[in-house]
Coordinates of N, CA and C in Angstrom, one line a residue:
M721 N 5.5 0.1 -17.4 CA 4.7 -1.1 -17.2 C 5.4 -2.1 -16.3
L722 N 6.7 -2.2 -16.5 CA 7.5 -3.2 -15.7 C 7.4 -2.8 -14.3
V723 N 7.5 -1.6 -14.0 CA 7.5 -1.1 -12.6 C 6.1 -1.5 -12.0
F724 N 5.1 -1.3 -12.7 CA 3.7 -1.6 -12.2 C 3.5 -3.1 -12.0
F725 N 4.1 -3.9 -12.9 CA 4.1 -5.4 -12.8 C 4.6 -5.8 -11.5
F726 N 5.8 -5.3 -11.1 CA 6.4 -5.6 -9.9 C 5.7 -5.0 -8.7
R727 N 5.2 -3.8 -8.8 CA 4.5 -3.1 -7.7 C 3.3 -3.9 -7.3
F728 N 2.5 -4.4 -8.3 CA 1.3 -5.1 -8.0 C 1.6 -6.6 -7.6
S729 N 2.7 -7.1 -8.1 CA 3.2 -8.4 -7.7 C 3.5 -8.4 -6.2
F730 N 3.9 -7.3 -5.7 CA 4.3 -7.2 -4.3 C 3.1 -7.5 -3.4
M731 N 1.9 -7.3 -3.9 CA 0.7 -7.6 -3.1 C 0.5 -9.0 -2.8
W732 N 1.2 -9.9 -3.4 CA 1.2 -11.4 -3.1 C 1.6 -11.6 -1.6
I733 N 2.5 -10.7 -1.2 CA 3.1 -11.0 0.1 C 2.6 -10.0 1.2
R734 N 1.6 -9.2 0.9 CA 1.2 -8.2 1.9 C 0.4 -8.8 3.0
Y735 N -0.3 -9.9 2.8 CA -1.2 -10.4 3.8 C -1.0 -11.9 4.0
P736 N -1.1 -12.4 5.3 CA -0.8 -13.8 5.6 C -1.7 -14.8 4.7
K737 N -1.1 -15.9 4.3 CA -1.8 -16.9 3.6 C -2.7 -17.7 4.5
R738 N -3.8 -18.3 4.0 CA -4.7 -19.1 4.8 C -4.0 -20.4 5.1
A739 N -4.4 -21.0 6.2 CA -3.9 -22.3 6.6 C -4.3 -23.4 5.6
G740 N -3.5 -24.4 5.5 CA -3.9 -25.5 4.7 C -3.5 -25.4 3.2
Q741 N -2.8 -24.4 2.8 CA -2.4 -24.3 1.4 C -1.3 -25.3 1.1
T742 N -1.5 -26.0 -0.1 CA -0.6 -27.0 -0.5 C -0.3 -26.9 -1.9
G743 N 0.6 -27.8 -2.4 CA 0.8 -28.0 -3.8 C 1.2 -26.7 -4.5
H744 N 0.5 -26.4 -5.7 CA 0.8 -25.2 -6.4 C 0.7 -23.9 -5.6
T745 N -0.3 -23.9 -4.8 CA -0.5 -22.7 -3.9 C 0.7 -22.5 -3.0
E746 N 1.2 -23.6 -2.4 CA 2.3 -23.5 -1.5 C 3.5 -23.0 -2.3
L747 N 3.7 -23.5 -3.5 CA 4.9 -23.1 -4.3 C 4.8 -21.6 -4.6
M748 N 3.6 -21.1 -5.0 CA 3.5 -19.7 -5.2 C 3.7 -18.9 -4.0
G749 N 3.4 -19.5 -2.8 CA 3.6 -18.8 -1.6 C 5.1 -18.7 -1.3
I750 N 5.9 -19.7 -1.6 CA 7.3 -19.7 -1.5 C 7.9 -18.6 -2.4
Y751 N 7.4 -18.6 -3.6 CA 7.9 -17.5 -4.5 C 7.6 -16.1 -4.0
G752 N 6.3 -16.0 -3.5 CA 5.9 -14.7 -3.1 C 6.6 -14.3 -1.8
D753 N 7.0 -15.2 -0.9 CA 7.6 -14.9 0.3 C 9.1 -14.7 0.2
H754 N 9.8 -15.3 -0.7 CA 11.2 -15.3 -0.7 C 11.9 -14.7 -1.9
V755 N 11.3 -14.8 -3.1 CA 11.9 -14.3 -4.3 C 11.3 -13.0 -4.7
L756 N 10.0 -12.9 -4.7 CA 9.4 -11.7 -5.2 C 9.7 -10.4 -4.4
P757 N 9.8 -10.5 -3.0 CA 10.2 -9.3 -2.3 C 11.5 -8.7 -2.7
R758 N 12.4 -9.5 -3.2 CA 13.7 -8.9 -3.6 C 13.6 -8.2 -5.0
I759 N 12.8 -8.8 -5.8 CA 12.5 -8.2 -7.1 C 11.8 -6.8 -6.9
V760 N 10.8 -6.9 -6.1 CA 10.0 -5.7 -5.8 C 10.8 -4.6 -5.1
N761 N 11.7 -5.0 -4.2 CA 12.5 -4.0 -3.6 C 13.3 -3.2 -4.6
F762 N 13.8 -3.9 -5.6 CA 14.5 -3.2 -6.7 C 13.5 -2.3 -7.5
A763 N 12.4 -2.9 -7.9 CA 11.5 -2.2 -8.8 C 10.8 -1.0 -8.2
C764 N 10.4 -1.2 -6.9 CA 9.7 -0.1 -6.3 C 10.6 1.0 -5.8
G765 N 11.9 0.8 -5.9 CA 12.9 1.8 -5.5 C 13.3 2.7 -6.6
M766 N 12.6 2.5 -7.8 CA 13.0 3.3 -9.0 C 12.6 4.8 -8.8
K767 N 13.3 5.6 -9.4 CA 13.1 7.1 -9.2 C 11.7 7.6 -9.6
N768 N 11.0 6.9 -10.5 CA 9.8 7.5 -10.9 C 8.7 7.6 -9.8
A769 N 8.8 6.8 -8.8 CA 7.8 6.8 -7.7 C 8.2 7.8 -6.6
E770 N 9.4 8.3 -6.7 CA 9.8 9.2 -5.6 C 9.0 10.5 -5.4
P771 N 8.6 11.1 -6.5 CA 7.8 12.3 -6.3 C 6.5 12.0 -5.6
E772 N 5.9 10.9 -6.0 CA 4.6 10.5 -5.3 C 4.8 10.2 -3.8
R773 N 5.9 9.5 -3.5 CA 6.2 9.2 -2.1 C 6.5 10.5 -1.3
R774 N 7.2 11.4 -2.0 CA 7.5 12.7 -1.3 C 6.2 13.5 -1.0
R775 N 5.3 13.5 -2.0 CA 4.0 14.2 -1.9 C 3.2 13.6 -0.8
V776 N 3.0 12.3 -0.8 CA 2.1 11.7 0.1 C 2.6 11.8 1.6
C777 N 3.9 11.9 1.7 CA 4.5 12.0 3.1 C 4.5 13.4 3.7
E778 N 4.2 14.4 2.8 CA 4.2 15.7 3.3 C 3.1 15.9 4.3
G779 N 3.5 16.5 5.4 CA 2.5 16.8 6.5 C 2.4 15.7 7.5
L780 N 3.0 14.6 7.3 CA 3.0 13.6 8.4 C 3.7 14.2 9.6
A781 N 3.2 13.9 10.8 CA 3.8 14.4 12.0 C 3.4 13.6 13.2
G782 N 4.3 13.7 14.2 CA 4.0 12.9 15.5 C 4.2 11.4 15.3
E783 N 3.4 10.6 15.9 CA 3.5 9.2 15.9 C 2.6 8.7 14.7
V784 N 3.3 7.9 13.8 CA 2.7 7.5 12.6 C 2.5 5.9 12.5
V785 N 1.4 5.4 12.0 CA 1.3 4.0 11.7 C 1.3 3.9 10.1
E786 N 2.1 3.1 9.6 CA 2.2 2.8 8.2 C 1.8 1.4 7.9
I787 N 0.7 1.2 7.1 CA 0.3 -0.1 6.7 C 0.9 -0.4 5.4
G788 N 1.3 -1.7 5.2 CA 1.9 -2.1 3.9 C 3.3 -1.4 3.8
F789 N 4.1 -1.5 4.9 CA 5.4 -0.9 5.0 C 6.3 -1.4 3.9
G790 N 6.2 -2.7 3.5 CA 7.1 -3.2 2.5 C 8.5 -3.2 2.9
S791 N 9.4 -2.8 2.0 CA 10.8 -2.8 2.3 C 11.3 -1.3 2.6
G792 N 10.3 -0.5 3.0 CA 10.7 0.8 3.6 C 11.0 1.9 2.6
H793 N 10.4 1.9 1.4 CA 10.8 2.9 0.4 C 10.3 4.3 0.8
N794 N 9.3 4.4 1.7 CA 8.8 5.7 2.1 C 9.7 6.3 3.2
V795 N 10.6 5.5 3.8 CA 11.4 6.0 4.9 C 12.2 7.3 4.6
P796 N 12.8 7.4 3.5 CA 13.6 8.6 3.2 C 12.7 9.9 3.1
F797 N 11.4 9.7 3.0 CA 10.6 10.9 2.8 C 9.7 11.2 4.0
Y798 N 10.0 10.6 5.2 CA 9.3 11.0 6.4 C 9.8 12.4 6.8
P799 N 8.9 13.3 7.1 CA 9.3 14.6 7.5 C 10.0 14.6 8.9
A800 N 10.7 15.6 9.2 CA 11.4 15.7 10.5 C 10.4 15.7 11.6
A801 N 9.2 16.1 11.4 CA 8.1 16.2 12.4 C 7.6 14.9 12.9
V802 N 8.0 13.8 12.2 CA 7.6 12.4 12.6 C 8.5 12.0 13.7
T803 N 7.9 11.6 14.8 CA 8.6 11.2 16.0 C 8.8 9.7 16.1
R804 N 7.9 8.9 15.5 CA 8.0 7.4 15.6 C 7.1 6.8 14.6
V805 N 7.5 5.7 14.0 CA 6.7 5.0 13.0 C 6.4 3.6 13.5
A806 N 5.2 3.2 13.5 CA 4.8 1.8 13.7 C 4.5 1.1 12.4
A807 N 5.4 0.2 12.0 CA 5.3 -0.4 10.6 C 4.5 -1.7 10.7
V808 N 3.5 -1.7 9.9 CA 2.6 -2.9 9.8 C 3.0 -3.7 8.5
E809 N 3.7 -4.8 8.6 CA 4.2 -5.5 7.5 C 4.3 -7.0 7.7
P810 N 3.6 -7.8 7.0 CA 3.6 -9.3 7.2 C 4.8 -10.0 6.7
A811 N 5.5 -9.5 5.7 CA 6.6 -10.2 5.0 C 7.9 -10.1 5.7
D812 N 8.4 -11.2 6.2 CA 9.7 -11.2 6.9 C 10.8 -10.7 5.9
V813 N 10.8 -11.2 4.7 CA 11.9 -10.8 3.8 C 11.8 -9.3 3.4
G814 N 10.6 -8.8 3.3 CA 10.4 -7.4 3.0 C 11.0 -6.5 4.2
W815 N 10.7 -7.0 5.4 CA 11.3 -6.3 6.6 C 12.8 -6.4 6.6
K816 N 13.3 -7.5 6.3 CA 14.8 -7.6 6.3 C 15.4 -6.7 5.2
L817 N 14.8 -6.6 4.1 CA 15.3 -5.7 3.0 C 15.2 -4.3 3.4
A818 N 14.4 -4.0 4.4 CA 14.3 -2.6 4.8 C 15.3 -2.2 5.9
E819 N 16.1 -3.1 6.3 CA 17.0 -2.9 7.4 C 17.9 -1.7 7.2
K820 N 18.6 -1.6 6.1 CA 19.5 -0.4 5.9 C 18.7 0.9 5.9
R821 N 17.6 0.9 5.3 CA 16.8 2.2 5.3 C 16.4 2.5 6.7
I822 N 16.0 1.5 7.5 CA 15.6 1.8 8.9 C 16.8 2.3 9.7
A823 N 17.9 1.6 9.5 CA 19.1 2.0 10.2 C 19.6 3.4 9.9
A824 N 19.3 3.8 8.7 CA 19.8 5.2 8.3 C 18.8 6.3 8.6
A825 N 17.6 5.9 9.1 CA 16.5 6.8 9.4 C 16.8 7.5 10.7
S826 N 16.4 8.8 10.8 CA 16.5 9.6 12.0 C 15.3 9.3 12.9
T827 N 14.3 8.7 12.3 CA 13.0 8.5 13.1 C 13.0 7.0 13.5
P828 N 12.7 6.8 14.8 CA 12.5 5.4 15.2 C 11.4 4.6 14.5
I829 N 11.7 3.5 14.0 CA 10.8 2.6 13.3 C 10.7 1.3 13.9
E830 N 9.5 0.8 14.2 CA 9.4 -0.5 14.8 C 8.3 -1.3 14.0
R831 N 8.7 -2.6 13.8 CA 7.7 -3.5 13.2 C 6.7 -3.8 14.2
S832 N 5.4 -3.4 14.0 CA 4.5 -3.4 15.1 C 3.2 -4.2 14.8
G833 N 3.1 -4.8 13.7 CA 1.9 -5.6 13.3 C 2.1 -6.3 12.0
L834 N 1.2 -7.2 11.7 CA 1.3 -8.0 10.5 C 0.1 -7.8 9.5
D835 N -1.0 -7.3 10.0 CA -2.2 -7.2 9.2 C -3.0 -5.9 9.5
G836 N -3.2 -5.2 8.4 CA -3.9 -3.9 8.5 C -5.3 -4.0 8.9
Q837 N -5.9 -5.2 8.8 CA -7.3 -5.5 9.2 C -7.4 -5.7 10.7
S838 N -6.3 -5.9 11.4 CA -6.4 -6.1 12.9 C -5.1 -5.5 13.5
L839 N -5.2 -4.2 13.8 CA -4.1 -3.5 14.3 C -3.9 -3.6 15.8
P840 N -2.7 -4.0 16.3 CA -2.5 -4.3 17.7 C -2.2 -3.1 18.5
F841 N -3.0 -2.1 18.4 CA -2.8 -0.8 19.1 C -4.1 -0.4 19.8
P842 N -3.9 0.4 20.9 CA -5.1 0.9 21.6 C -5.7 2.0 20.8
D843 N -6.9 2.3 21.1 CA -7.6 3.4 20.5 C -6.9 4.7 20.6
D844 N -7.0 5.6 19.6 CA -6.4 7.0 19.7 C -4.9 7.0 20.0
S845 N -4.2 6.1 19.3 CA -2.7 6.0 19.5 C -1.9 6.9 18.6
F846 N -2.3 7.2 17.4 CA -1.5 7.8 16.4 C -2.0 9.2 15.9
D847 N -1.0 10.0 15.5 CA -1.3 11.3 15.0 C -1.6 11.2 13.5
S848 N -0.9 10.3 12.8 CA -1.1 10.2 11.3 C -1.0 8.7 10.9
A849 N -1.5 8.4 9.7 CA -1.4 7.1 9.1 C -1.0 7.3 7.7
L850 N -0.3 6.2 7.2 CA 0.2 6.3 5.8 C 0.0 5.0 5.1
S851 N -0.5 5.0 3.9 CA -0.8 3.9 3.0 C -0.4 4.2 1.6
T852 N 0.5 3.4 1.0 CA 1.0 3.6 -0.4 C 0.8 2.3 -1.1
W853 N -0.1 2.3 -2.1 CA -0.3 1.2 -3.0 C -0.5 -0.1 -2.2
T854 N -1.4 0.0 -1.2 CA -1.7 -1.1 -0.3 C -3.2 -1.5 -0.3
M855 N -4.1 -0.5 -0.4 CA -5.5 -0.7 -0.3 C -6.1 -1.6 -1.4
C856 N -5.4 -1.8 -2.5 CA -6.0 -2.6 -3.6 C -6.1 -4.1 -3.2
T857 N -5.3 -4.6 -2.3 CA -5.2 -6.0 -2.0 C -5.7 -6.4 -0.6
I858 N -6.0 -5.4 0.3 CA -6.5 -5.8 1.6 C -7.8 -6.5 1.4
P859 N -8.0 -7.7 1.9 CA -9.2 -8.5 1.6 C -10.4 -7.7 2.1
D860 N -10.4 -7.2 3.3 CA -11.6 -6.4 3.8 C -11.1 -5.0 4.1
L861 N -11.2 -4.2 3.0 CA -10.7 -2.8 3.1 C -11.5 -2.0 4.1
G862 N -12.8 -2.3 4.2 CA -13.6 -1.5 5.1 C -13.2 -1.7 6.6
T863 N -12.8 -3.0 6.9 CA -12.3 -3.3 8.2 C -11.0 -2.6 8.5
A864 N -10.1 -2.6 7.5 CA -8.8 -2.0 7.7 C -9.0 -0.4 7.9
L865 N -9.8 0.2 7.1 CA -10.1 1.6 7.3 C -10.7 1.9 8.6
A866 N -11.6 1.0 9.1 CA -12.2 1.2 10.4 C -11.1 1.1 11.5
E867 N -10.2 0.2 11.3 CA -9.1 0.1 12.2 C -8.2 1.3 12.3
L868 N -7.9 1.9 11.1 CA -7.1 3.1 11.1 C -7.8 4.2 11.8
R869 N -9.1 4.3 11.6 CA -9.9 5.4 12.3 C -9.8 5.1 13.8
R870 N -9.9 3.9 14.2 CA -9.9 3.6 15.6 C -8.6 4.0 16.3
V871 N -7.4 3.7 15.6 CA -6.1 3.9 16.2 C -5.7 5.4 16.0
L872 N -6.3 6.1 15.1 CA -5.9 7.5 15.0 C -6.6 8.4 16.0
K873 N -5.9 9.3 16.5 CA -6.5 10.3 17.5 C -7.5 11.1 16.7
P874 N -8.5 11.7 17.4 CA -9.5 12.6 16.8 C -8.7 13.8 16.1
G875 N -9.0 14.0 14.9 CA -8.2 15.0 14.1 C -7.0 14.5 13.5
G876 N -6.7 13.2 13.7 CA -5.5 12.6 13.0 C -5.7 12.4 11.5
T877 N -4.6 12.4 10.8 CA -4.7 12.4 9.3 C -4.3 11.1 8.7
L878 N -5.0 10.6 7.6 CA -4.6 9.5 6.8 C -4.0 10.1 5.5
H879 N -2.8 9.7 5.2 CA -2.2 10.1 3.9 C -2.1 8.8 3.0
F880 N -2.6 8.9 1.8 CA -2.6 7.8 0.9 C -2.3 8.1 -0.5
V881 N -1.7 7.1 -1.2 CA -1.6 7.1 -2.6 C -1.9 5.7 -3.1
E882 N -3.0 5.5 -3.9 CA -3.5 4.2 -4.2 C -3.9 4.2 -5.6
H883 N -3.9 3.0 -6.3 CA -4.5 2.9 -7.6 C -5.9 2.3 -7.4
G884 N -6.8 2.6 -8.4 CA -8.1 2.1 -8.2 C -9.0 2.5 -9.4
L885 N -10.3 2.6 -9.2 CA -11.2 2.8 -10.3 C -10.9 4.1 -11.0
A886 N -10.8 4.1 -12.3 CA -10.4 5.2 -13.1 C -11.5 6.2 -13.2
P887 N -11.2 7.5 -13.5 CA -12.3 8.5 -13.6 C -13.1 8.5 -14.9
D888 N -12.5 7.8 -15.9 CA -13.2 7.7 -17.2 C -13.9 6.4 -17.5
A889 N -15.1 6.5 -18.0 CA -16.0 5.3 -18.2 C -15.3 4.3 -19.1
D890 N -14.7 4.8 -20.2 CA -14.1 3.8 -21.1 C -13.0 3.0 -20.5
V891 N -12.2 3.6 -19.6 CA -11.2 2.9 -18.9 C -11.8 2.0 -17.9
Q892 N -12.8 2.4 -17.2 CA -13.5 1.5 -16.2 C -14.0 0.2 -16.9
V893 N -14.4 0.3 -18.1 CA -14.9 -0.9 -18.8 C -13.8 -1.9 -18.9
W894 N -12.6 -1.5 -19.2 CA -11.5 -2.4 -19.3 C -11.0 -2.9 -17.9
Q895 N -11.1 -2.0 -16.9 CA -10.8 -2.4 -15.6 C -11.7 -3.6 -15.1
H896 N -13.0 -3.4 -15.4 CA -14.0 -4.5 -15.0 C -13.7 -5.8 -15.7
R897 N -13.3 -5.7 -17.0 CA -13.0 -6.9 -17.8 C -11.8 -7.6 -17.3
L898 N -10.8 -6.8 -16.9 CA -9.5 -7.4 -16.6 C -9.3 -7.7 -15.1
E899 N -10.2 -7.2 -14.3 CA -10.0 -7.4 -12.8 C -10.0 -8.9 -12.4
P900 N -10.9 -9.7 -12.9 CA -10.8 -11.2 -12.5 C -9.5 -11.8 -12.7
V901 N -8.9 -11.5 -13.9 CA -7.5 -12.0 -14.1 C -6.5 -11.3 -13.2
Q902 N -6.6 -10.0 -13.1 CA -5.7 -9.3 -12.2 C -5.7 -9.9 -10.8
K903 N -6.9 -10.1 -10.2 CA -7.0 -10.6 -8.9 C -6.4 -12.0 -8.8
R904 N -6.6 -12.8 -9.8 CA -6.1 -14.2 -9.8 C -4.6 -14.2 -9.9
V905 N -4.1 -13.4 -10.8 CA -2.6 -13.5 -11.0 C -1.8 -12.7 -10.0
F906 N -2.4 -11.6 -9.5 CA -1.7 -10.7 -8.6 C -2.2 -10.8 -7.1
G907 N -2.6 -11.9 -6.7 CA -2.9 -12.1 -5.3 C -4.0 -11.3 -4.7
G908 N -5.1 -11.1 -5.5 CA -6.2 -10.3 -5.0 C -6.2 -8.9 -5.2
C909 N -5.3 -8.4 -6.1 CA -5.2 -7.0 -6.4 C -6.4 -6.5 -7.2
H910 N -7.2 -5.6 -6.7 CA -8.4 -5.1 -7.3 C -8.1 -3.9 -8.2
L911 N -8.7 -3.8 -9.3 CA -8.6 -2.6 -10.2 C -9.7 -1.6 -10.1
T912 N -10.8 -2.0 -9.5 CA -12.0 -1.2 -9.5 C -12.4 -0.6 -8.2
R913 N -11.6 -0.6 -7.2 CA -12.0 0.0 -5.9 C -12.0 1.5 -6.0
P914 N -13.1 2.1 -5.7 CA -13.2 3.6 -5.7 C -12.6 4.1 -4.4
I915 N -11.3 4.3 -4.4 CA -10.5 4.6 -3.2 C -11.1 5.8 -2.4
V916 N -11.3 6.9 -3.0 CA -11.8 8.1 -2.3 C -13.1 7.8 -1.7
D917 N -14.0 7.2 -2.4 CA -15.4 6.9 -1.8 C -15.3 6.0 -0.6
L918 N -14.4 5.0 -0.7 CA -14.2 4.0 0.4 C -13.6 4.7 1.6
V919 N -12.7 5.6 1.4 CA -12.1 6.3 2.5 C -13.2 7.2 3.2
S920 N -13.9 7.9 2.4 CA -14.9 8.8 3.0 C -16.1 8.0 3.6
G921 N -16.4 6.8 2.9 CA -17.4 6.0 3.5 C -17.1 5.3 4.8
A922 N -15.8 5.3 5.1 CA -15.4 4.7 6.4 C -15.4 5.8 7.5
G923 N -15.9 7.0 7.2 CA -16.0 8.0 8.2 C -14.9 9.1 8.2
F924 N -14.0 9.0 7.3 CA -12.9 10.0 7.1 C -13.5 11.2 6.4
E925 N -13.0 12.3 6.7 CA -13.3 13.5 5.9 C -12.1 13.8 4.9
V926 N -12.3 13.6 3.7 CA -11.3 13.8 2.7 C -11.0 15.3 2.5
T927 N -9.9 15.7 2.8 CA -9.6 17.1 2.8 C -8.8 17.6 1.6
G928 N -8.3 16.7 0.8 CA -7.6 17.0 -0.4 C -7.3 15.7 -1.2
V929 N -7.5 15.8 -2.5 CA -7.2 14.6 -3.3 C -6.8 15.0 -4.7
D930 N -5.9 14.3 -5.3 CA -5.5 14.4 -6.7 C -5.7 13.1 -7.4
V931 N -6.6 13.1 -8.4 CA -6.8 11.9 -9.1 C -6.2 12.0 -10.5
Y932 N -5.3 11.1 -10.9 CA -4.5 11.2 -12.1 C -4.1 9.9 -12.6
Y933 N -3.7 9.9 -13.9 CA -3.1 8.7 -14.5 C -1.6 8.8 -14.4
E934 N -1.0 7.7 -13.9 CA 0.5 7.7 -13.7 C 1.2 7.7 -15.1
E935 N 2.1 8.6 -15.4 CA 2.7 8.7 -16.7 C 3.5 7.4 -17.0
G936 N 3.4 6.9 -18.2 CA 4.1 5.7 -18.7 C 3.5 4.4 -18.3
T937 N 2.2 4.5 -17.7 CA 1.6 3.3 -17.2 C 0.2 3.1 -17.9
P938 N -0.2 1.9 -18.3 CA -1.5 1.8 -18.9 C -2.6 2.3 -17.9
K939 N -3.6 3.0 -18.5 CA -4.6 3.7 -17.7 C -5.3 2.8 -16.7
F940 N -5.6 1.5 -17.2 CA -6.4 0.6 -16.3 C -5.6 0.2 -15.1
L941 N -4.3 0.4 -15.1 CA -3.4 0.1 -14.0 C -3.0 1.3 -13.2
G942 N -2.9 2.5 -13.9 CA -2.3 3.6 -13.3 C -3.2 4.8 -12.9
A943 N -4.5 4.4 -12.6 CA -5.4 5.5 -12.1 C -5.2 5.7 -10.6
N944 N -4.4 6.7 -10.3 CA -4.0 6.9 -8.9 C -4.9 8.0 -8.2
S945 N -5.0 7.8 -6.9 CA -5.6 8.8 -6.0 C -4.6 9.1 -4.9
L946 N -4.1 10.4 -4.8 CA -3.2 10.8 -3.8 C -3.9 11.9 -3.0
G947 N -4.0 11.6 -1.7 CA -4.7 12.6 -0.9 C -4.5 12.4 0.6
T948 N -5.3 13.2 1.3 CA -5.3 13.2 2.8 C -6.7 13.2 3.3
A949 N -6.9 12.6 4.5 CA -8.2 12.6 5.1 C -8.1 12.7 6.6
V950 N -9.1 13.3 7.2 CA -9.0 13.5 8.6 C -10.0 12.5 9.3
S951 N -9.6 12.0 10.5 CA -10.4 11.2 11.3 C -11.1 12.1 12.3
P952 N -12.5 12.2 12.3 CA -13.2 13.1 13.2 C -13.0 12.8 14.6

C-alpha cells in the first residue's frame, strides 16, 4: 500500500500546472515539484515493481519514446536492441534524480519533451513507445494516445503497464465511489479508466495483454493491465 501511495503521488508532478495558481495550490505545487519526486524516487525503486518493468520492456527495439519517464526506473530494463530513448518528463527534479541511471545506461537517453499530449516529434519517428503507470493522470488521454500513434512508425509498438478499471464489478463499485477523492488528493489520478479499451479505441491493435491485481495492493488501486499494441 505504501508503494502505491507514493506511486500515485508521483502523478502530481507528471504534467505542468496551469498558470495563475496561488495560495494553497501553489504550496502543493512546491511540494509536488521539489519534495515528492525524492520520496517517489525511493518508493518506485523498490524491488516489487522490477518484474513488471522487466516484462513491459521486453521487445522494445530501435528508437523509443517513453512518456512519464520519471526518475528513470525503467532504464535498467531497456533491451540491448534499443538504440535511443526520447524521454518525455515535465519534472526537473525527477530528471535530475535520473542522472545516475542515465549515465550508467548503454543506450543514449535525451529529455525530449514535457507533455505526452503534445509530443515535439515529426510523424513516424519511433519504432516503439513505453508508458508505465502514467495514463491514469494524463488529462486528455485520447490526445496523448493519438500523439503516440502519430510519432510511431507504421507497425511500431506501444508497451504499457497501467492501473485502471478492475475486471470485477464489485471492485469497480468501490473504484467509482473513491475516484473523486483519488483525483482530488492525487492530482487527477483516475481509478476507472478502461486502459485496454482506450488504447484500442485510439486505433492501436492490442496484440497481448495481462490483466491482474498487483499482489499486496488493495484491488481498487492495483488492477493492472500490462500489454503491447501495434500502431497500424
